[in-house]
Amino acid sequence: MKTTQMTAAEIAARTARFDALQPMSTMKDNDRVVQAAKDIIFARKLMPIVLERTKNPFGDTAAIFGAGGLTMNISVCPPGQGPGLHCHHNTYETFFVLEGAFEFYVGDRGEERVRLNQWDTFSCLPGVCRGFVNVADRDSVLLTVITGDVHARDDVTLPPVMAERLEAIQPGVVPEFEALGLAFTAGIVK
């Protein structure tokens, strides 16, 4: 069977150096939204490693593009911070703790909980709401891998409780997140 050869330039284009990773572009320069509101939707520092060149609400900056539907990010969260409940409807989201500890909460209102320490993994099924928070006393680091169809990266919605949390922090801010393509409809049966 024939193999494919890669040039040095092709290898370089598919290599991600941690020191060169750039934070995800979503809401980076949006001064209309306070940091506390951003903190319940996104990890404080979300650094994409691999993305597909498809529509998604989380930005379009990455070190490597195109890996058969795989998305890979590193999240760095200070103590007590982490993204709130959200649902990937068509993709699996798998979390691997690199440093520190995170508590994951699962269900439309976060009814179920599991704590992950360094090297622990949690793989969440499509269609399940999940969120997480750093429960360590220092920054914690998480590797997140999302897998599924190449064009399924914009499959994220948030439950209505997240809109309520945002409004409690900054009244009138929900439309700023909806403008990114986020909807607060997870768990609503029509």
Phi, psi and omega in degrees: 000137182289144176251167177253137178258141178250139175278167177301322179294320178293321176297316179299322180290344180246022178243130178247122176261125183308316182298340182259357180297142179251140177301149179303144188283347184300123176059013183305315183253018181271100180278352180284342182251126181289154183301324181299324178287317177300323185293338179267356177252321185237154168297145182306315178232107183246113185245107180290136176256309181231131175223161167266155177273068180227167179295137174197156183277002189251008177111176185222028178256131177200162176279327183228137177242136174086104176209046174063036178093003179273136171240136179224129180227155167247128177249133174242120183238133174288167179308134177081000183248152175167157182292142180282190184303133174206164184228127169264114188280333186235000184233154174273142175237119183243132186244137179226119183281119178273320179214145174083213183207145178229145169253126177261140174237137192229141181119164184303333177236015178074036186293326182258146183225148174214135178262134175243132175256180181310133179077358177281154183229142172227127177246116185264133180289155173299148176084005182248131175286139178210153174208171179207158180218144177287121180252011177270171180266013177213174177306139174244150186235133186230134171263127179241132178237125178247129181232148179157192180305142182307323184262019183259014184286345179259034185265019186265130168230165179240149177288155181306331180300332178289324175296321178298316179297317179297314181297328177292330180277316184212094181307136178085006185274342184305318179301333177296322179281324177296328178296338176281348184105004178278141177238147181256057187238005181298131178087354179276124180262126181255000000 
